Each structure stands twice: as structure tokens, then as C-alpha cells.
Short mmCIF file of C-alpha atoms and ligand atoms in Angstrom, two decimals:
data_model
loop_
_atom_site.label_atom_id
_atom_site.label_comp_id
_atom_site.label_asym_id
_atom_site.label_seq_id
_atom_site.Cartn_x
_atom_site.Cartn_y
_atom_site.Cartn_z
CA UNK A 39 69.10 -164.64 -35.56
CA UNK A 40 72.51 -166.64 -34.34
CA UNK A 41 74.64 -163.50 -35.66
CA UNK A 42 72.11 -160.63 -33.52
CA UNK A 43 72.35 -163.11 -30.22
CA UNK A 44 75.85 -163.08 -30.57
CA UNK A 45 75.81 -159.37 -31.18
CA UNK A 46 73.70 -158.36 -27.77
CA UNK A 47 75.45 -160.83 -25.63
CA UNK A 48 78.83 -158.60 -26.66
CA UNK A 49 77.01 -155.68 -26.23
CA UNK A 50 76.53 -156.72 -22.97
CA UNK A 51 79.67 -158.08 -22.21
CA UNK A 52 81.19 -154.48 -22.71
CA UNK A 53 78.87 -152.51 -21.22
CA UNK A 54 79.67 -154.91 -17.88
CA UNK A 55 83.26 -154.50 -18.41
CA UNK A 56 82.59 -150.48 -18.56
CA UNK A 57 80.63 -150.60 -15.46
CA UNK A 58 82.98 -152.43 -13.34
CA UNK A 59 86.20 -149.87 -14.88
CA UNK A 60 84.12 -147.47 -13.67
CA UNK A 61 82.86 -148.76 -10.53
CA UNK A 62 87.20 -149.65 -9.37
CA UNK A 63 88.19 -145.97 -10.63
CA UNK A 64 85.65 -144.91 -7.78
CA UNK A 65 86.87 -146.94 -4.81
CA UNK A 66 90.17 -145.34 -6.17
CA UNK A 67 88.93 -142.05 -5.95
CA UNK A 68 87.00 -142.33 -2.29
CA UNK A 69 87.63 -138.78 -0.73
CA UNK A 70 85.86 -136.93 2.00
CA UNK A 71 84.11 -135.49 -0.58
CA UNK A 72 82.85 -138.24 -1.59
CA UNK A 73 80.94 -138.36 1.79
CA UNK A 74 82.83 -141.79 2.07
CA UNK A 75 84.45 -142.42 5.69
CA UNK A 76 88.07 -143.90 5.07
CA UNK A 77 87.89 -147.72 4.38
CA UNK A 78 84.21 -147.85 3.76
CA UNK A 79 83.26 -150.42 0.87
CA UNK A 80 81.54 -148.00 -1.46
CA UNK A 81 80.63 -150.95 -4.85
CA UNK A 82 78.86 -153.84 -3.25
CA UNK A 83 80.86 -157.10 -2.76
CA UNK A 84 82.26 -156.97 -6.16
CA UNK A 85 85.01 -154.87 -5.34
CA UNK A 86 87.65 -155.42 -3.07
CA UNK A 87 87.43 -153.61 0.26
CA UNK A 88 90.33 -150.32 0.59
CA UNK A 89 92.27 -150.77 3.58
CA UNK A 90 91.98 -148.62 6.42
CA UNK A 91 94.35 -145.51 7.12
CA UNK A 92 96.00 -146.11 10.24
CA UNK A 93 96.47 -143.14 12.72
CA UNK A 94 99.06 -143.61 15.39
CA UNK A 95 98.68 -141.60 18.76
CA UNK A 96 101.59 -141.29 20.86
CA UNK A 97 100.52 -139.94 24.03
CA UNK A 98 103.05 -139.02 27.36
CA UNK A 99 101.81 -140.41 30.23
CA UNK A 100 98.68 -142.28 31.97
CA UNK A 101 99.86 -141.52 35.54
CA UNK A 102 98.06 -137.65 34.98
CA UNK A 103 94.10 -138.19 34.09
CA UNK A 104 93.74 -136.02 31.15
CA UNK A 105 95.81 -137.61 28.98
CA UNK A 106 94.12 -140.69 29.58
CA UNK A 107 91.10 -138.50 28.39
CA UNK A 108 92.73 -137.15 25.27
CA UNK A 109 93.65 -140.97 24.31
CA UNK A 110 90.39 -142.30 24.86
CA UNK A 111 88.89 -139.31 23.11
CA UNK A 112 91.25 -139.07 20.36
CA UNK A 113 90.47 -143.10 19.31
CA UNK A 114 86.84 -142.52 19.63
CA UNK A 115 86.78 -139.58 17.15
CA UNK A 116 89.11 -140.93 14.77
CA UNK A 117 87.43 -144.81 14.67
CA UNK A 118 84.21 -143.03 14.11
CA UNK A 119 85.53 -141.71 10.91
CA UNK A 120 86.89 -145.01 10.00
CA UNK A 121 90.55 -144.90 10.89
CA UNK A 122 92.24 -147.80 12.31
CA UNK A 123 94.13 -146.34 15.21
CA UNK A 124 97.43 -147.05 17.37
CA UNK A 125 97.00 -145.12 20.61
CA UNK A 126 100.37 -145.59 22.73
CA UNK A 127 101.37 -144.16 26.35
CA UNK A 128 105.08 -144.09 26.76
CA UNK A 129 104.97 -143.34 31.31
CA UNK A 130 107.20 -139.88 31.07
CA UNK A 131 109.97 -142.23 29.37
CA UNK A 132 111.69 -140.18 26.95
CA UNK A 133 113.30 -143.48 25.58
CA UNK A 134 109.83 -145.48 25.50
CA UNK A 135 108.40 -143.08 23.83
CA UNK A 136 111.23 -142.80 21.24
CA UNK A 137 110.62 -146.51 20.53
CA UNK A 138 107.05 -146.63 20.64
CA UNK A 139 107.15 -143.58 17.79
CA UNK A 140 109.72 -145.94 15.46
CA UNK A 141 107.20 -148.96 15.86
CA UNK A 142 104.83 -146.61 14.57
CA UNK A 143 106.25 -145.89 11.51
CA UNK A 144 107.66 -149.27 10.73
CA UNK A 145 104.05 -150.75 11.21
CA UNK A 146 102.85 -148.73 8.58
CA UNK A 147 101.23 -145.29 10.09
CA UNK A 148 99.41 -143.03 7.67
CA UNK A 149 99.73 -140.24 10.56
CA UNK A 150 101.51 -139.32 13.49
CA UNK A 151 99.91 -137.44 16.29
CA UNK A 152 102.21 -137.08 19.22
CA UNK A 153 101.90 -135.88 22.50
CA UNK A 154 105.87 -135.81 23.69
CA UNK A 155 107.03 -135.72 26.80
CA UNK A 156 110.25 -134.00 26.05
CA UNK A 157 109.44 -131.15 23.23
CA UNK A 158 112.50 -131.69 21.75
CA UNK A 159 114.12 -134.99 21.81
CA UNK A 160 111.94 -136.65 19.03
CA UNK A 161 114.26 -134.28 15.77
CA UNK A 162 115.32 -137.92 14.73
CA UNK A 163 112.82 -140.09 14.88
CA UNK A 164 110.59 -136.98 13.48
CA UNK A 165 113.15 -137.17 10.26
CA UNK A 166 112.50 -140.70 9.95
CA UNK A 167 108.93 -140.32 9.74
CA UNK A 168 109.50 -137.45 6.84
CA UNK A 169 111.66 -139.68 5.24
CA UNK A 170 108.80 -142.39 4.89
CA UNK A 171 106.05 -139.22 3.88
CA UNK A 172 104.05 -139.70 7.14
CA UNK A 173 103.04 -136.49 8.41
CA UNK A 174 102.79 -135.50 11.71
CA UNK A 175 100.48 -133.72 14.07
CA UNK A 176 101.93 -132.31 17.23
CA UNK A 177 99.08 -132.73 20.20
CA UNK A 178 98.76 -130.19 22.94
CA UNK A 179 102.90 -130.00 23.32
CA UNK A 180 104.30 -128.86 20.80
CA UNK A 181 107.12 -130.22 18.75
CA UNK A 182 110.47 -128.15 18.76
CA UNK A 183 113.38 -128.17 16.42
CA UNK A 184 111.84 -130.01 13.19
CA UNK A 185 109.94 -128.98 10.20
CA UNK A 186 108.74 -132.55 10.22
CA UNK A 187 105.43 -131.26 11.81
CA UNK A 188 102.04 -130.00 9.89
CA UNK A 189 100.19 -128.76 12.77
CA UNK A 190 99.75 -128.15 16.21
CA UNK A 191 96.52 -128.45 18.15
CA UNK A 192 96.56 -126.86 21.65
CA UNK A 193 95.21 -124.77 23.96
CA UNK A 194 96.20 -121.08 24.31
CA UNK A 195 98.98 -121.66 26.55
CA UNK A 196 100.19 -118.07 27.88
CA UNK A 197 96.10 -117.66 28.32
CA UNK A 198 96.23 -120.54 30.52
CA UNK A 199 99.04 -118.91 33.29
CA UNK A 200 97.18 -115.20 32.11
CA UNK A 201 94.13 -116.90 33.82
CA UNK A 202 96.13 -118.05 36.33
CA UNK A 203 97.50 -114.91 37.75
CA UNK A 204 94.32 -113.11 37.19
CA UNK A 205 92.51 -115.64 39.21
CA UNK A 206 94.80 -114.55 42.00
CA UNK A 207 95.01 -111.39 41.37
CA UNK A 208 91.01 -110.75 41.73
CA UNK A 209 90.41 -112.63 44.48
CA UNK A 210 92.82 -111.72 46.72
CA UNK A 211 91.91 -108.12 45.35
CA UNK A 212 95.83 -107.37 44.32
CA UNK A 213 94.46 -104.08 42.97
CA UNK A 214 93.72 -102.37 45.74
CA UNK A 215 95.93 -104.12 47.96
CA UNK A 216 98.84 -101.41 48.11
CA UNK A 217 96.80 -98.50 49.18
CA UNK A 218 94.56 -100.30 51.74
CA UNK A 219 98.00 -101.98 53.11
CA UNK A 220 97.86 -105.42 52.29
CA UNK A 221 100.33 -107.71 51.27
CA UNK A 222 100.62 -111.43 50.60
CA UNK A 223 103.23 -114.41 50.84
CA UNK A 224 103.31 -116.42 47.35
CA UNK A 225 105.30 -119.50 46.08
CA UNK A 226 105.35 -120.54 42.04
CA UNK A 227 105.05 -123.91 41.22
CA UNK A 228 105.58 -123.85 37.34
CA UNK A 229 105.62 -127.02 35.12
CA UNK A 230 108.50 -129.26 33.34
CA UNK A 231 111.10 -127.28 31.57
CA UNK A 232 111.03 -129.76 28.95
CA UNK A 233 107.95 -129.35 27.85
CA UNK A 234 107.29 -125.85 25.55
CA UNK A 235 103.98 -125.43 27.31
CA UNK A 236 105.44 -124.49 30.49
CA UNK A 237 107.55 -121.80 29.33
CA UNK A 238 104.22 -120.18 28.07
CA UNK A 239 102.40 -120.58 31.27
CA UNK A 240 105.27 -119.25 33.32
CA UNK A 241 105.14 -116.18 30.23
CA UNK A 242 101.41 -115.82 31.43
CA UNK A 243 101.41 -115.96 35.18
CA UNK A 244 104.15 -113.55 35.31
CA UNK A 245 103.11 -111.20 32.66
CA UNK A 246 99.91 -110.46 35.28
CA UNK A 247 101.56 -110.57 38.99
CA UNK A 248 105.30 -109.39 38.29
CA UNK A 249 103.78 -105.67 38.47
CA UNK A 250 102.77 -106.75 42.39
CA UNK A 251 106.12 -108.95 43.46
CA UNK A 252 107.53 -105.32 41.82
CA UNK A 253 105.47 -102.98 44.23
CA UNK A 254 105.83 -105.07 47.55
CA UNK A 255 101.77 -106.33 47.85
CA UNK A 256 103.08 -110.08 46.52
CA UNK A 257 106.59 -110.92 48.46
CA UNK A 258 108.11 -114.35 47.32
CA UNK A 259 110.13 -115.28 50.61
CA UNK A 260 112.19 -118.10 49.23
CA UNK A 261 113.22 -115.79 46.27
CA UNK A 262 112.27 -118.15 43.76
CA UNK A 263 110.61 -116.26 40.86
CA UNK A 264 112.11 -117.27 38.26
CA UNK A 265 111.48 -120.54 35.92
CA UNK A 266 115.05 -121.66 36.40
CA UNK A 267 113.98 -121.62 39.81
CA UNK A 268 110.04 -122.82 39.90
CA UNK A 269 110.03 -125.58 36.87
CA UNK A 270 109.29 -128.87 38.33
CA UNK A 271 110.71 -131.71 35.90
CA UNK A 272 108.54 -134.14 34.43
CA UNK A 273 105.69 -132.36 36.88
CA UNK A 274 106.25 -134.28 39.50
CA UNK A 275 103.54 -134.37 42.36
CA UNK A 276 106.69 -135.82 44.52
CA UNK A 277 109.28 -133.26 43.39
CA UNK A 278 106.74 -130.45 44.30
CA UNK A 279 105.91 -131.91 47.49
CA UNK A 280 109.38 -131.61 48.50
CA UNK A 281 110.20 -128.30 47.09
CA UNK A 282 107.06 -126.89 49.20
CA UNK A 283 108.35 -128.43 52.43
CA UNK A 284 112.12 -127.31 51.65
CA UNK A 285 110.53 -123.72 51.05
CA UNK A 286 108.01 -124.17 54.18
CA UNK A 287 110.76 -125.00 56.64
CA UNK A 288 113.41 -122.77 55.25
CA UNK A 289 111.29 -119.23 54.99
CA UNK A 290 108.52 -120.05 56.73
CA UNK A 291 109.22 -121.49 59.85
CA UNK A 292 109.62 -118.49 61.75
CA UNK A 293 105.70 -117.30 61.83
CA UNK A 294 105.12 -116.14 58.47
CA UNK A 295 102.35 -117.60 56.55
CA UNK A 296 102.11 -118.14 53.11
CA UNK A 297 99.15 -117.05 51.40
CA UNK A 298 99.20 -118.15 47.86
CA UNK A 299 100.40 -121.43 46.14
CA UNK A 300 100.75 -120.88 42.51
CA UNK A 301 100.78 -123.52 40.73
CA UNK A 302 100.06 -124.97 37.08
CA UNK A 303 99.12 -128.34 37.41
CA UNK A 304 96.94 -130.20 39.79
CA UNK A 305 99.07 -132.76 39.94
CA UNK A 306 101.62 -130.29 41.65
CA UNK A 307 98.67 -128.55 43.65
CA UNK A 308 98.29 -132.14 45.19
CA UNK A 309 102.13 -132.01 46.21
CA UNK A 310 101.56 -128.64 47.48
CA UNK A 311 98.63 -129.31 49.64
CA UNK A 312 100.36 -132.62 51.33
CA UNK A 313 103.82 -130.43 52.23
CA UNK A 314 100.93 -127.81 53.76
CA UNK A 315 99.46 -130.41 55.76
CA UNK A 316 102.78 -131.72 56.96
CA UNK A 317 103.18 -128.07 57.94
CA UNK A 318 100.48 -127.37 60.22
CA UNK A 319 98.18 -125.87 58.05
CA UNK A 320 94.59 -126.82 58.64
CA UNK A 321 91.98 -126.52 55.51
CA UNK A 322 89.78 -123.48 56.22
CA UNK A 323 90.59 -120.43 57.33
CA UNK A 324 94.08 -119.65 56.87
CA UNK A 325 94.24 -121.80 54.21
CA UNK A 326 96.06 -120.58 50.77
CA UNK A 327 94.56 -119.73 47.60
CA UNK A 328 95.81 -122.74 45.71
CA UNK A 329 95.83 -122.67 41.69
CA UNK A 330 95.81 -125.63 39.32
CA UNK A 331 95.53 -126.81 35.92
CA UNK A 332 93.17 -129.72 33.86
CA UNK A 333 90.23 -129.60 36.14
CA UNK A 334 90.99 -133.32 37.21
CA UNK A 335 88.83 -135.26 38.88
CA UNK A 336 90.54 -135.02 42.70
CA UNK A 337 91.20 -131.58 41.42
CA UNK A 338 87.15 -130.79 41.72
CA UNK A 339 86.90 -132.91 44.67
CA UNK A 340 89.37 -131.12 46.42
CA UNK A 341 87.90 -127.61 45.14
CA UNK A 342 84.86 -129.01 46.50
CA UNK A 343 86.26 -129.82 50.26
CA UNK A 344 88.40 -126.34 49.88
CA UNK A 345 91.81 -127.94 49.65
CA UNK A 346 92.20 -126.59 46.19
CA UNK A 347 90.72 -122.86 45.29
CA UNK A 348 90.67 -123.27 41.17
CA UNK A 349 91.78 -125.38 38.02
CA UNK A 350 91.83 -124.33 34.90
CA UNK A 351 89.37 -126.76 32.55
CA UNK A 352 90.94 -127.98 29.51
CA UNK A 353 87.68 -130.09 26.92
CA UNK A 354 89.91 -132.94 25.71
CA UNK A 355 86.60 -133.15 23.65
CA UNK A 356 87.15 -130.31 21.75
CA UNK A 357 91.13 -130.83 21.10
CA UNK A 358 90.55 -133.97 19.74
CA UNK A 359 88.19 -132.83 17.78
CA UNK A 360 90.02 -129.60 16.30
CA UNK A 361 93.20 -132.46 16.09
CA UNK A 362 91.52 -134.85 14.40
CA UNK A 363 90.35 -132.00 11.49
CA UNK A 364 93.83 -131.83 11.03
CA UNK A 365 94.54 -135.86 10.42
CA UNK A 366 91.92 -135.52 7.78
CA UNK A 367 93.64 -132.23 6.51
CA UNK A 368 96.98 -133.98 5.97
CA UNK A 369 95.10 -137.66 4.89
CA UNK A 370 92.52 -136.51 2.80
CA UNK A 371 93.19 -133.28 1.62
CA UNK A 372 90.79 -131.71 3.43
CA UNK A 373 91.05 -128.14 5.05
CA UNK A 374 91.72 -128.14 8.69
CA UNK A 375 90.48 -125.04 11.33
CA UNK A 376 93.21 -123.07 12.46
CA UNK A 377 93.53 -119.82 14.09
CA UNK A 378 96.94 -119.18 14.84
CA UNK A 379 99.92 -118.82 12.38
CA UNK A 380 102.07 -116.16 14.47
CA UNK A 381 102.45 -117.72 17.85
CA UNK A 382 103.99 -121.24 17.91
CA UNK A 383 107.73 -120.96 16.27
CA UNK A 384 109.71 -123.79 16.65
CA UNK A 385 112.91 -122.91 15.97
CA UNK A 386 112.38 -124.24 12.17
CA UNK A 387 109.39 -122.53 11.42
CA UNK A 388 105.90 -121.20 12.51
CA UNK A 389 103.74 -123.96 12.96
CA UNK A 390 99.88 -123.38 11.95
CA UNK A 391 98.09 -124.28 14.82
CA UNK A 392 94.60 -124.29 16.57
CA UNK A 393 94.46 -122.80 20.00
CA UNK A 394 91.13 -124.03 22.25
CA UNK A 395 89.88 -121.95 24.98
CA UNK A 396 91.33 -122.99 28.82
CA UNK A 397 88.50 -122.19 31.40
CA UNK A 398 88.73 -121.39 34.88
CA UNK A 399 86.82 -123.62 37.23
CA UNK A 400 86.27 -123.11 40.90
CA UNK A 401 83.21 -123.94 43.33
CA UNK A 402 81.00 -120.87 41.75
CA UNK A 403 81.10 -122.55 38.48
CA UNK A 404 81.95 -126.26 38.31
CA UNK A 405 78.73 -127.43 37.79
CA UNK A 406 77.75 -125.63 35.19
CA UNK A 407 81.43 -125.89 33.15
CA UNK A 408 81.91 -129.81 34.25
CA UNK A 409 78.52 -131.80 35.07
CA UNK A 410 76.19 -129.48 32.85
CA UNK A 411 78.35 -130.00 30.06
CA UNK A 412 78.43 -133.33 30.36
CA UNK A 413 82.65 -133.68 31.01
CA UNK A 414 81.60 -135.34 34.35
CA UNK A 415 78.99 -136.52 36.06
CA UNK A 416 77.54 -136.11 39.42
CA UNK A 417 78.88 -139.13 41.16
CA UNK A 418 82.45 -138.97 39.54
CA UNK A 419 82.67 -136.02 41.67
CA UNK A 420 81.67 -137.37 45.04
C1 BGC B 211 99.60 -129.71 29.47
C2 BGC B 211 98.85 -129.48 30.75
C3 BGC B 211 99.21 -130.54 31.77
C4 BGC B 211 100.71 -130.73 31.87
C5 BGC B 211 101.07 -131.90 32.75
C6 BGC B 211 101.05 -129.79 29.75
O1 BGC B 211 101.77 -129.94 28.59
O2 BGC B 211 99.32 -128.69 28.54
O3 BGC B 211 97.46 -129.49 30.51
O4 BGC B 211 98.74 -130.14 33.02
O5 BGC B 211 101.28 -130.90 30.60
O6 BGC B 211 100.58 -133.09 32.24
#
């Protein structure tokens, strides 16, 4: 009786030492496809609890709204999943941001998704993270000169200045314009020539309106057309400002009026529209057709009072979520959306890359793209 105790209670004693072996290989093995979020326990209190991947977002600036937006967006989608993350704002300092991206690694990231300010004066700090196996997302801007980068998650940037210049060219009716007589005064207000995005917006807005600057209906009095010419570093509202009232006073001063401000950011619409002011110019009639970009929140208001014509709406909602595909693509294996493997060469090599959809938003449609879908609500606006 002694000798078949002893015999069950090893019995036992293995079968609980094959159930916990079993029990550690799967915390081990916990994988998306295990439906397990990153981190989560999945064995009870028995087993010690996996440590969380941490996701480091390095983000430009907070002094322009949406990337405030894309930061708060990006943590909320990745904690949800489980991630620990390091969201970090660097305020247009190349040299902060630099830093911020070292601290990063050296504190352990899992991931890098970075939002640079200048496209391509991260190369070393990019090796670095290589060199410790941390991959790296690049976030709206895309990162230029490396192969340290998996993917890129962005809008469709020469869409963006495509809807730009065909915002302008239909309402101002460009099409016709040469046969019924009409032509119109325009100023380009393009974005930071550090930053690869511009260059593709520039690509865009000229690709529609150089055919009318060609045949006479758009005249450019200052002569500035091209992006050597137009880029505003760092897009500066201030920079912009002044470069309207240099251009206002020198080729305007003498009675002509000019008709359309284009311009790809709201930021630099806001410059715009204070040098106007300064000017003489009145809102209402008379006023120009002024362009924008990110749909900010004094971007509506100001499309609302008719100080600002159009922005271009860009869902931080839906880039997160597209980016953050591609943290679990790189973390867990996982496949990630993309849609576009010709388009974004960075000197090194094609980077795969998901391109969102830019909207156009004016005061025909801003409810329905902004409040109805929930990006804003009523009273933000007012
Ligand atoms: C972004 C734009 C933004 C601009 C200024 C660009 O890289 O794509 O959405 O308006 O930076 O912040």
C-alpha cells in the first residue's frame, strides 16, 4: 500500500512538472497569433509576467497641432495593444531630436518610429539603432539616406499639392479662363526644404498649374516659382509672414492685386493672411483664394470666417493606425498593409510604405469630413 502511495504521489509530481514546462514554453511563445496583446500574463500567477515591448515615438514639433494629434494618437493605439511607449517632441531642434533618438535606444526601445524634422540628418544615429537590431518606422516624413528604415507610413504626398492646385484651378475656373480673358495674380508658399514631403507637394502643385503660369491666365509677379525660391524653412508662420509682405510691397504696391495665395501648410496660410491684413486687404470680397494643409483647428475657424478658402484634412487616426500595423509587423512578425513599393526611394533603397488618403476641406464640406466623423467637435470649432 506504502510502495503504490509512493508511486501516485510521483506520478503526480511529474505530471506537475510537465504542466508547468509546458505552461513557461507558452509565455515564451506569446505571438499575435496567439491572440495575446504584448506583455499580457497568459498562465495565472505561477508564471512570471513578460515584460512589455517598448515603442519609442519621436515626433518633430508641438508648436503645429497635428503632430500633437499623431502623438497622442500614436500612444493611444499602441498602449491599447499593450506596448509600453516613449512618445518624445524634439521643438524643430535638429540637435534635440538627435539626442532624444540616442536616449531611445540606450533605454532599451524595441522600435523606433520617427517623425524627423530634418529628413536626413538622423544616417548616424539611424546606424546606431541597426547596430543594436531595433528597427525603425519612418512616420509621415520620410527618412532619407539609410537602409536603417522598414517602413514608411504617410500620406500620398504629390496627391496632397495635386489637390492643391486642382482646388485652385476649379474654382477660380483656370480652364476656361484664357478664352473668356481672365487672368489671375498667384504667390507659392511651399514647405521646408528639409523635409522630403515638401519636395512632393511642390511636385504636385506644379504638375497641375505650371500649364497656366505657361499660357499667361496665372502670372507670378515676384517671379518666384520655383522651390529654391518658395520653400519656407522649418515652415515658419513668421518666415512666411515676411516673405508675403516683402512680395506685397515689392510687386504689389503699385495697384495690382493678388488673387491667389498658395500655400501648403496652415501654419504658413496664417503668415499669409496677417502680411494681407497689414496690406490693406479686407476679408470678403477681394479677398484671395487661400490654400492650406492639416485641416487645423484655426485652419476651420478661419475657413469658417472666410480668411482661409481650403485645407487639406490629413486623419492622424488612420496613420497611426496603418503605422502602428507596421510596429507589430517588425515586433511580432506580423504582416503589415502596404500599398506602395515604387514611390518612396531614399537614396538607399525603395522603402515599402502605406500612403493614406489627404482630403480637401472647405466650408461645403467640413462638417461632414471633420464633426460627422468625429475628428472634431462642434464647439472646438467655434
Ligand atoms: C506634413 C504636413 C505638415 C508639415 C508641417 C509635413 O511633413 O506632412 O502635414 O503640414 O509637415 O508640419
Amino acid at each position: 500500500m506504502k510502495k503504490v502511495l509512493v508511486r501516485i504521489s510521483c506520478l503526480l509530481l511529474v505530471l506537475s512538472m510537465l504542466f508547468t514546462i509546458a505552461a513557461c514554453g507558452k509565455t515564451e511563445g506569446t505571438s499575435t497569433s496567439d491572440n495575446q496583446s504584448p506583455g499580457s500574463e497568459t498562465t495565472g500567477q505561477t508564471t512570471p509576467k513578460a515584460a512589455k515591448k517598448k515603442v519609442a515615438v519621436a515626433m518633430p514639433t508641438q508648436s503645429s497641432q497635428r503632430w500633437i494629434q499623431d502623438g497622442d494618437n500614436m500612444k493611444k493605439q499602441l498602449e491599447a495593444l499593450g506596448y509600453e511607449v516613449d512618445l518624445q517632441y524634439a521643438e524643430d531642434d535638429v540637435q534635440v531630436q538627435v539626442s532624444q533618438i540616442e536616449n531611445m535606444i540606450t533605454s532599451g526601445a524595441n522600435c523606433l518610429v520617427i517623425a524627423s524634422i530634418d529628413s536626413t540628418a538622423l544616417v548616424n544615429v539611424l546606424e546606431q539603432a541597426k547596430q543594436n537590431g531595433i528597427p525603425v518606422i519612418a512616420y509621415d516624413r520620410l527618412l532619407m539616406d539609410t537602409d536603417a528604415v522598414s517602413y514608411y507610413a504617410t500620406f500620398d504626398n504629390e496627391g496632397v499639392g495635386r489637390i492643391v492646385g486642382e482646388y485652385i484651378e476649379e474654382k477660380m475656373k483656370l480652364a476656361t479662363a484664357k478664352e473668356e480673358g481672365r487672368t489671375y495674380n498667384i504667390e507659392f508658399f511651399m514647405g521646408s526644404p528639409d523635409d522630403n514631403n515638401a519636395v512632393f507637394f511642390d511636385r504636385g502643385v506644379h504638375k497641375v498649374l505650371d500649364k497656366y503660369l505657361e499660357s499667361g491666365v496665372l502670372v507670378c509677379r515676384s517671379g518666384q516659382t520655383d522651390f529654391s525660391q518658395t520653400n519656407t524653412l522649418r515652415w515658419s508662420q513668421e518666415a512666411a509672414q515676411k516673405r508675403c509682405e516683402d512680395i506685397l510691397s515689392g510687386f504689389y504696391a503699385d495697384g495690382h492685386h493678388l488673387d491667389i495665395v498658395a500655400s501648403v501648410f496652415d501654419g504658413l496660410s496664417y503668415g499669409c493672411a496677417a502680411a494681407l491684413l497689414g496690406a490693406g486687404y479686407t476679408p470678403g470680397d477681394g479677398w484671395p483664394l487661400i490654400t492650406g494643409q492639416d485641416a487645423e483647428i484655426m485652419a476651420v475657424k478661419n475657413i469658417i470666417n472666410g480668411t482661409q478658402t481650403m485645407s487639406i484634412f490629413k486623419d492622424t487616426r488612420v496613420l497611426a493606425e496603418k503605422c502602428v500595423k507596421m510596429v507589430q509587423a517588425v515586433l511580432e512578425g506580423s504582416e503589415p498593409e502596404i500599398n506602395d513599393t515604387t514611390t518612396y526611394h531614399n537614396n538607399v533603397k525603395v522603402v515599402p510604405s502605406y500612403l493614406c488618403t489627404p482630403v480637401p476641406v472647405d466650408k461645403d464640406n467640413y462638417k461632414e469630413v471633420l464633426i460627422d466623423s468625429g475628428y472634431y467637435t462642434e464647439d472646438q470649432l467655434k
